[in-house]
Amino acid sequence: MSQEAAPERAVPEQPVPPSVPEQKGTGAPQGLLQQMEELMAALSADLSQLDADLQSTSDRHEPPRQEPDQAH
């Protein structure tokens, strides 16, 4: 019976693959894709903010540069 069930399941799946490239993943795949895109956008924004924070923090913690005239 499992062999009979497999072809029956394959038949409804055939219309789905042609529609996926046209609509770029509708239904559950689109939901997952959209969620991944949102997570990647949030991660990118977080990394950009972290980079800006680290750059400003490193600027504040650098010792002031002394010119040779001031050292004497």
PDB file of N, CA and C in Angstrom:
ATOM      1  N   MET A   1       0.810  -1.201   0.000  1.00  0.00           N
ATOM      2  CA  MET A   1       0.000   0.000   0.000  1.00  0.00           C
ATOM      3  C   MET A   1       0.851   1.261   0.000  1.00  0.00           C
ATOM      4  N   SER A   2       2.009   1.231   0.645  1.00  0.00           N
ATOM      5  CA  SER A   2       2.855   2.415   0.663  1.00  0.00           C
ATOM      6  C   SER A   2       3.337   2.760  -0.739  1.00  0.00           C
ATOM      7  N   GLN A   3       3.509   1.727  -1.584  1.00  0.00           N
ATOM      8  CA  GLN A   3       3.915   1.993  -2.957  1.00  0.00           C
ATOM      9  C   GLN A   3       2.796   2.676  -3.731  1.00  0.00           C
ATOM     10  N   GLU A   4       1.563   2.353  -3.408  1.00  0.00           N
ATOM     11  CA  GLU A   4       0.432   2.988  -4.075  1.00  0.00           C
ATOM     12  C   GLU A   4       0.262   4.434  -3.608  1.00  0.00           C
ATOM     13  N   ALA A   5       0.572   4.686  -2.348  1.00  0.00           N
ATOM     14  CA  ALA A   5       0.393   6.026  -1.797  1.00  0.00           C
ATOM     15  C   ALA A   5       1.421   7.001  -2.364  1.00  0.00           C
ATOM     16  N   ALA A   6       2.626   6.531  -2.608  1.00  0.00           N
ATOM     17  CA  ALA A   6       3.678   7.413  -3.099  1.00  0.00           C
ATOM     18  C   ALA A   6       3.332   8.030  -4.455  1.00  0.00           C
ATOM     19  N   PRO A   7       2.871   7.242  -5.451  1.00  0.00           N
ATOM     20  CA  PRO A   7       2.494   7.873  -6.720  1.00  0.00           C
ATOM     21  C   PRO A   7       1.324   8.836  -6.579  1.00  0.00           C
ATOM     22  N   GLU A   8       0.387   8.537  -5.673  1.00  0.00           N
ATOM     23  CA  GLU A   8      -0.742   9.436  -5.473  1.00  0.00           C
ATOM     24  C   GLU A   8      -0.280  10.778  -4.918  1.00  0.00           C
ATOM     25  N   ARG A   9       0.704  10.751  -4.063  1.00  0.00           N
ATOM     26  CA  ARG A   9       1.232  11.996  -3.499  1.00  0.00           C
ATOM     27  C   ARG A   9       2.049  12.765  -4.534  1.00  0.00           C
ATOM     28  N   ALA A  10       2.684  12.039  -5.446  1.00  0.00           N
ATOM     29  CA  ALA A  10       3.515  12.685  -6.455  1.00  0.00           C
ATOM     30  C   ALA A  10       2.664  13.467  -7.450  1.00  0.00           C
ATOM     31  N   VAL A  11       1.465  13.021  -7.706  1.00  0.00           N
ATOM     32  CA  VAL A  11       0.610  13.685  -8.687  1.00  0.00           C
ATOM     33  C   VAL A  11       0.247  15.108  -8.261  1.00  0.00           C
ATOM     34  N   PRO A  12      -0.221  15.355  -7.021  1.00  0.00           N
ATOM     35  CA  PRO A  12      -0.522  16.737  -6.635  1.00  0.00           C
ATOM     36  C   PRO A  12       0.720  17.626  -6.568  1.00  0.00           C
ATOM     37  N   GLU A  13       1.889  17.043  -6.357  1.00  0.00           N
ATOM     38  CA  GLU A  13       3.105  17.848  -6.250  1.00  0.00           C
ATOM     39  C   GLU A  13       3.590  18.346  -7.609  1.00  0.00           C
ATOM     40  N   GLN A  14       3.198  17.698  -8.685  1.00  0.00           N
ATOM     41  CA  GLN A  14       3.670  18.098 -10.004  1.00  0.00           C
ATOM     42  C   GLN A  14       3.257  19.519 -10.388  1.00  0.00           C
ATOM     43  N   PRO A  15       2.035  19.966 -10.126  1.00  0.00           N
ATOM     44  CA  PRO A  15       1.695  21.353 -10.469  1.00  0.00           C
ATOM     45  C   PRO A  15       2.450  22.386  -9.631  1.00  0.00           C
ATOM     46  N   VAL A  16       2.925  22.017  -8.455  1.00  0.00           N
ATOM     47  CA  VAL A  16       3.580  22.974  -7.565  1.00  0.00           C
ATOM     48  C   VAL A  16       4.931  23.441  -8.102  1.00  0.00           C
ATOM     49  N   PRO A  17       5.859  22.556  -8.520  1.00  0.00           N
ATOM     50  CA  PRO A  17       7.163  23.041  -8.989  1.00  0.00           C
ATOM     51  C   PRO A  17       7.102  24.046 -10.137  1.00  0.00           C
ATOM     52  N   PRO A  18       6.236  23.883 -11.165  1.00  0.00           N
ATOM     53  CA  PRO A  18       6.187  24.928 -12.198  1.00  0.00           C
ATOM     54  C   PRO A  18       5.735  26.283 -11.665  1.00  0.00           C
ATOM     55  N   SER A  19       4.877  26.303 -10.642  1.00  0.00           N
ATOM     56  CA  SER A  19       4.393  27.575 -10.117  1.00  0.00           C
ATOM     57  C   SER A  19       5.424  28.252  -9.217  1.00  0.00           C
ATOM     58  N   VAL A  20       6.343  27.480  -8.655  1.00  0.00           N
ATOM     59  CA  VAL A  20       7.327  28.052  -7.735  1.00  0.00           C
ATOM     60  C   VAL A  20       8.248  29.045  -8.440  1.00  0.00           C
ATOM     61  N   PRO A  21       8.852  28.713  -9.592  1.00  0.00           N
ATOM     62  CA  PRO A  21       9.709  29.711 -10.253  1.00  0.00           C
ATOM     63  C   PRO A  21       8.930  30.940 -10.718  1.00  0.00           C
ATOM     64  N   GLU A  22       7.676  30.769 -11.133  1.00  0.00           N
ATOM     65  CA  GLU A  22       6.886  31.900 -11.609  1.00  0.00           C
ATOM     66  C   GLU A  22       6.552  32.862 -10.473  1.00  0.00           C
ATOM     67  N   GLN A  23       6.145  32.306  -9.330  1.00  0.00           N
ATOM     68  CA  GLN A  23       5.723  33.138  -8.211  1.00  0.00           C
ATOM     69  C   GLN A  23       6.806  33.257  -7.152  1.00  0.00           C
ATOM     70  N   LYS A  24       7.943  32.655  -7.399  1.00  0.00           N
ATOM     71  CA  LYS A  24       9.076  32.694  -6.475  1.00  0.00           C
ATOM     72  C   LYS A  24       8.691  32.188  -5.090  1.00  0.00           C
ATOM     73  N   GLY A  25       8.057  31.031  -5.045  1.00  0.00           N
ATOM     74  CA  GLY A  25       7.786  30.380  -3.766  1.00  0.00           C
ATOM     75  C   GLY A  25       6.562  30.904  -3.066  1.00  0.00           C
ATOM     76  N   THR A  26       5.408  30.389  -3.398  1.00  0.00           N
ATOM     77  CA  THR A  26       4.186  30.806  -2.724  1.00  0.00           C
ATOM     78  C   THR A  26       3.846  29.814  -1.632  1.00  0.00           C
ATOM     79  N   GLY A  27       2.917  30.165  -0.772  1.00  0.00           N
ATOM     80  CA  GLY A  27       2.491  29.261   0.289  1.00  0.00           C
ATOM     81  C   GLY A  27       3.525  29.172   1.392  1.00  0.00           C
ATOM     82  N   ALA A  28       3.709  27.986   1.916  1.00  0.00           N
ATOM     83  CA  ALA A  28       4.647  27.779   3.023  1.00  0.00           C
ATOM     84  C   ALA A  28       6.084  28.143   2.644  1.00  0.00           C
ATOM     85  N   PRO A  29       6.582  27.741   1.445  1.00  0.00           N
ATOM     86  CA  PRO A  29       7.957  28.136   1.102  1.00  0.00           C
ATOM     87  C   PRO A  29       8.152  29.643   1.091  1.00  0.00           C
ATOM     88  N   GLN A  30       7.164  30.394   0.627  1.00  0.00           N
ATOM     89  CA  GLN A  30       7.293  31.854   0.615  1.00  0.00           C
ATOM     90  C   GLN A  30       7.350  32.376   2.041  1.00  0.00           C
ATOM     91  N   GLY A  31       6.551  31.803   2.921  1.00  0.00           N
ATOM     92  CA  GLY A  31       6.570  32.226   4.313  1.00  0.00           C
ATOM     93  C   GLY A  31       7.937  32.012   4.927  1.00  0.00           C
ATOM     94  N   LEU A  32       8.528  30.867   4.641  1.00  0.00           N
ATOM     95  CA  LEU A  32       9.866  30.588   5.159  1.00  0.00           C
ATOM     96  C   LEU A  32      10.892  31.512   4.522  1.00  0.00           C
ATOM     97  N   LEU A  33      10.768  31.724   3.227  1.00  0.00           N
ATOM     98  CA  LEU A  33      11.699  32.611   2.527  1.00  0.00           C
ATOM     99  C   LEU A  33      11.577  34.031   3.047  1.00  0.00           C
ATOM    100  N   GLN A  34      10.352  34.485   3.226  1.00  0.00           N
ATOM    101  CA  GLN A  34      10.137  35.841   3.739  1.00  0.00           C
ATOM    102  C   GLN A  34      10.692  35.967   5.151  1.00  0.00           C
ATOM    103  N   GLN A  35      10.480  34.938   5.966  1.00  0.00           N
ATOM    104  CA  GLN A  35      10.991  34.972   7.338  1.00  0.00           C
ATOM    105  C   GLN A  35      12.515  35.015   7.333  1.00  0.00           C
ATOM    106  N   MET A  36      13.139  34.219   6.462  1.00  0.00           N
ATOM    107  CA  MET A  36      14.599  34.227   6.372  1.00  0.00           C
ATOM    108  C   MET A  36      15.108  35.585   5.900  1.00  0.00           C
ATOM    109  N   GLU A  37      14.424  36.185   4.927  1.00  0.00           N
ATOM    110  CA  GLU A  37      14.841  37.501   4.443  1.00  0.00           C
ATOM    111  C   GLU A  37      14.725  38.549   5.544  1.00  0.00           C
ATOM    112  N   GLU A  38      13.652  38.469   6.330  1.00  0.00           N
ATOM    113  CA  GLU A  38      13.485  39.418   7.433  1.00  0.00           C
ATOM    114  C   GLU A  38      14.559  39.216   8.493  1.00  0.00           C
ATOM    115  N   LEU A  39      14.866  37.963   8.790  1.00  0.00           N
ATOM    116  CA  LEU A  39      15.917  37.687   9.774  1.00  0.00           C
ATOM    117  C   LEU A  39      17.277  38.163   9.271  1.00  0.00           C
ATOM    118  N   MET A  40      17.558  37.949   7.989  1.00  0.00           N
ATOM    119  CA  MET A  40      18.831  38.401   7.425  1.00  0.00           C
ATOM    120  C   MET A  40      18.917  39.923   7.425  1.00  0.00           C
ATOM    121  N   ALA A  41      17.812  40.598   7.138  1.00  0.00           N
ATOM    122  CA  ALA A  41      17.804  42.061   7.166  1.00  0.00           C
ATOM    123  C   ALA A  41      18.035  42.566   8.583  1.00  0.00           C
ATOM    124  N   ALA A  42      17.396  41.921   9.556  1.00  0.00           N
ATOM    125  CA  ALA A  42      17.591  42.318  10.952  1.00  0.00           C
ATOM    126  C   ALA A  42      19.022  42.050  11.393  1.00  0.00           C
ATOM    127  N   LEU A  43      19.575  40.917  10.977  1.00  0.00           N
ATOM    128  CA  LEU A  43      20.958  40.591  11.325  1.00  0.00           C
ATOM    129  C   LEU A  43      21.916  41.599  10.706  1.00  0.00           C
ATOM    130  N   SER A  44      21.676  41.952   9.463  1.00  0.00           N
ATOM    131  CA  SER A  44      22.526  42.930   8.787  1.00  0.00           C
ATOM    132  C   SER A  44      22.476  44.277   9.493  1.00  0.00           C
ATOM    133  N   ALA A  45      21.278  44.694   9.891  1.00  0.00           N
ATOM    134  CA  ALA A  45      21.137  45.964  10.606  1.00  0.00           C
ATOM    135  C   ALA A  45      21.845  45.908  11.957  1.00  0.00           C
ATOM    136  N   ASP A  46      21.700  44.782  12.653  1.00  0.00           N
ATOM    137  CA  ASP A  46      22.371  44.629  13.946  1.00  0.00           C
ATOM    138  C   ASP A  46      23.887  44.662  13.789  1.00  0.00           C
ATOM    139  N   LEU A  47      24.392  43.993  12.759  1.00  0.00           N
ATOM    140  CA  LEU A  47      25.838  43.984  12.530  1.00  0.00           C
ATOM    141  C   LEU A  47      26.346  45.367  12.146  1.00  0.00           C
ATOM    142  N   SER A  48      25.574  46.098  11.364  1.00  0.00           N
ATOM    143  CA  SER A  48      25.965  47.462  11.005  1.00  0.00           C
ATOM    144  C   SER A  48      26.021  48.348  12.244  1.00  0.00           C
ATOM    145  N   GLN A  49      25.031  48.203  13.129  1.00  0.00           N
ATOM    146  CA  GLN A  49      25.010  48.988  14.367  1.00  0.00           C
ATOM    147  C   GLN A  49      26.179  48.597  15.264  1.00  0.00           C
ATOM    148  N   LEU A  50      26.451  47.297  15.356  1.00  0.00           N
ATOM    149  CA  LEU A  50      27.572  46.831  16.167  1.00  0.00           C
ATOM    150  C   LEU A  50      28.887  47.366  15.621  1.00  0.00           C
ATOM    151  N   ASP A  51      29.035  47.361  14.306  1.00  0.00           N
ATOM    152  CA  ASP A  51      30.251  47.887  13.693  1.00  0.00           C
ATOM    153  C   ASP A  51      30.415  49.368  14.010  1.00  0.00           C
ATOM    154  N   ALA A  52      29.331  50.120  13.903  1.00  0.00           N
ATOM    155  CA  ALA A  52      29.391  51.549  14.214  1.00  0.00           C
ATOM    156  C   ALA A  52      29.731  51.767  15.686  1.00  0.00           C
ATOM    157  N   ASP A  53      29.137  50.971  16.572  1.00  0.00           N
ATOM    158  CA  ASP A  53      29.427  51.087  18.004  1.00  0.00           C
ATOM    159  C   ASP A  53      30.890  50.766  18.295  1.00  0.00           C
ATOM    160  N   LEU A  54      31.394  49.709  17.680  1.00  0.00           N
ATOM    161  CA  LEU A  54      32.791  49.331  17.909  1.00  0.00           C
ATOM    162  C   LEU A  54      33.744  50.384  17.370  1.00  0.00           C
ATOM    163  N   GLN A  55      33.417  50.950  16.228  1.00  0.00           N
ATOM    164  CA  GLN A  55      34.284  51.984  15.653  1.00  0.00           C
ATOM    165  C   GLN A  55      34.308  53.219  16.550  1.00  0.00           C
ATOM    166  N   SER A  56      33.148  53.624  17.063  1.00  0.00           N
ATOM    167  CA  SER A  56      33.113  54.815  17.918  1.00  0.00           C
ATOM    168  C   SER A  56      33.776  54.530  19.262  1.00  0.00           C
ATOM    169  N   THR A  57      33.639  53.316  19.773  1.00  0.00           N
ATOM    170  CA  THR A  57      34.272  52.949  21.039  1.00  0.00           C
ATOM    171  C   THR A  57      35.789  52.913  20.893  1.00  0.00           C
ATOM    172  N   SER A  58      36.277  52.378  19.790  1.00  0.00           N
ATOM    173  CA  SER A  58      37.725  52.315  19.594  1.00  0.00           C
ATOM    174  C   SER A  58      38.298  53.713  19.407  1.00  0.00           C
ATOM    175  N   ASP A  59      37.539  54.617  18.820  1.00  0.00           N
ATOM    176  CA  ASP A  59      37.996  55.999  18.666  1.00  0.00           C
ATOM    177  C   ASP A  59      38.132  56.676  20.027  1.00  0.00           C
ATOM    178  N   ARG A  60      37.231  56.373  20.947  1.00  0.00           N
ATOM    179  CA  ARG A  60      37.268  57.002  22.272  1.00  0.00           C
ATOM    180  C   ARG A  60      38.389  56.448  23.144  1.00  0.00           C
ATOM    181  N   HIS A  61      38.737  55.187  22.956  1.00  0.00           N
ATOM    182  CA  HIS A  61      39.728  54.556  23.827  1.00  0.00           C
ATOM    183  C   HIS A  61      41.159  54.652  23.307  1.00  0.00           C
ATOM    184  N   GLU A  62      41.349  55.214  22.137  1.00  0.00           N
ATOM    185  CA  GLU A  62      42.710  55.384  21.642  1.00  0.00           C
ATOM    186  C   GLU A  62      43.394  56.479  22.452  1.00  0.00           C
ATOM    187  N   PRO A  63      44.636  56.264  22.845  1.00  0.00           N
ATOM    188  CA  PRO A  63      45.342  57.328  23.575  1.00  0.00           C
ATOM    189  C   PRO A  63      45.556  58.526  22.659  1.00  0.00           C
ATOM    190  N   PRO A  64      45.473  59.713  23.198  1.00  0.00           N
ATOM    191  CA  PRO A  64      45.685  60.897  22.358  1.00  0.00           C
ATOM    192  C   PRO A  64      47.096  60.889  21.785  1.00  0.00           C
ATOM    193  N   ARG A  65      47.161  61.253  20.535  1.00  0.00           N
ATOM    194  CA  ARG A  65      48.471  61.267  19.881  1.00  0.00           C
ATOM    195  C   ARG A  65      49.242  62.500  20.326  1.00  0.00           C
ATOM    196  N   GLN A  66      50.479  62.280  20.653  1.00  0.00           N
ATOM    197  CA  GLN A  66      51.328  63.412  21.035  1.00  0.00           C
ATOM    198  C   GLN A  66      52.307  63.680  19.911  1.00  0.00           C
ATOM    199  N   GLU A  67      52.397  64.908  19.561  1.00  0.00           N
ATOM    200  CA  GLU A  67      53.340  65.288  18.524  1.00  0.00           C
ATOM    201  C   GLU A  67      54.732  65.343  19.148  1.00  0.00           C
ATOM    202  N   PRO A  68      55.772  65.182  18.372  1.00  0.00           N
ATOM    203  CA  PRO A  68      57.137  65.217  18.935  1.00  0.00           C
ATOM    204  C   PRO A  68      57.428  66.509  19.693  1.00  0.00           C
ATOM    205  N   ASP A  69      56.836  67.616  19.285  1.00  0.00           N
ATOM    206  CA  ASP A  69      57.074  68.887  19.973  1.00  0.00           C
ATOM    207  C   ASP A  69      56.454  68.865  21.374  1.00  0.00           C
ATOM    208  N   GLN A  70      55.313  68.210  21.556  1.00  0.00           N
ATOM    209  CA  GLN A  70      54.652  68.162  22.850  1.00  0.00           C
ATOM    210  C   GLN A  70      55.353  67.204  23.806  1.00  0.00           C
ATOM    211  N   ALA A  71      56.034  66.205  23.297  1.00  0.00           N
ATOM    212  CA  ALA A  71      56.693  65.210  24.142  1.00  0.00           C
ATOM    213  C   ALA A  71      57.902  65.801  24.855  1.00  0.00           C
ATOM    214  N   HIS A  72      58.494  66.824  24.326  1.00  0.00           N
ATOM    215  CA  HIS A  72      59.707  67.401  24.938  1.00  0.00           C
ATOM    216  C   HIS A  72      59.391  68.342  26.020  1.00  0.00           C
TER     217      HIS A  72
END
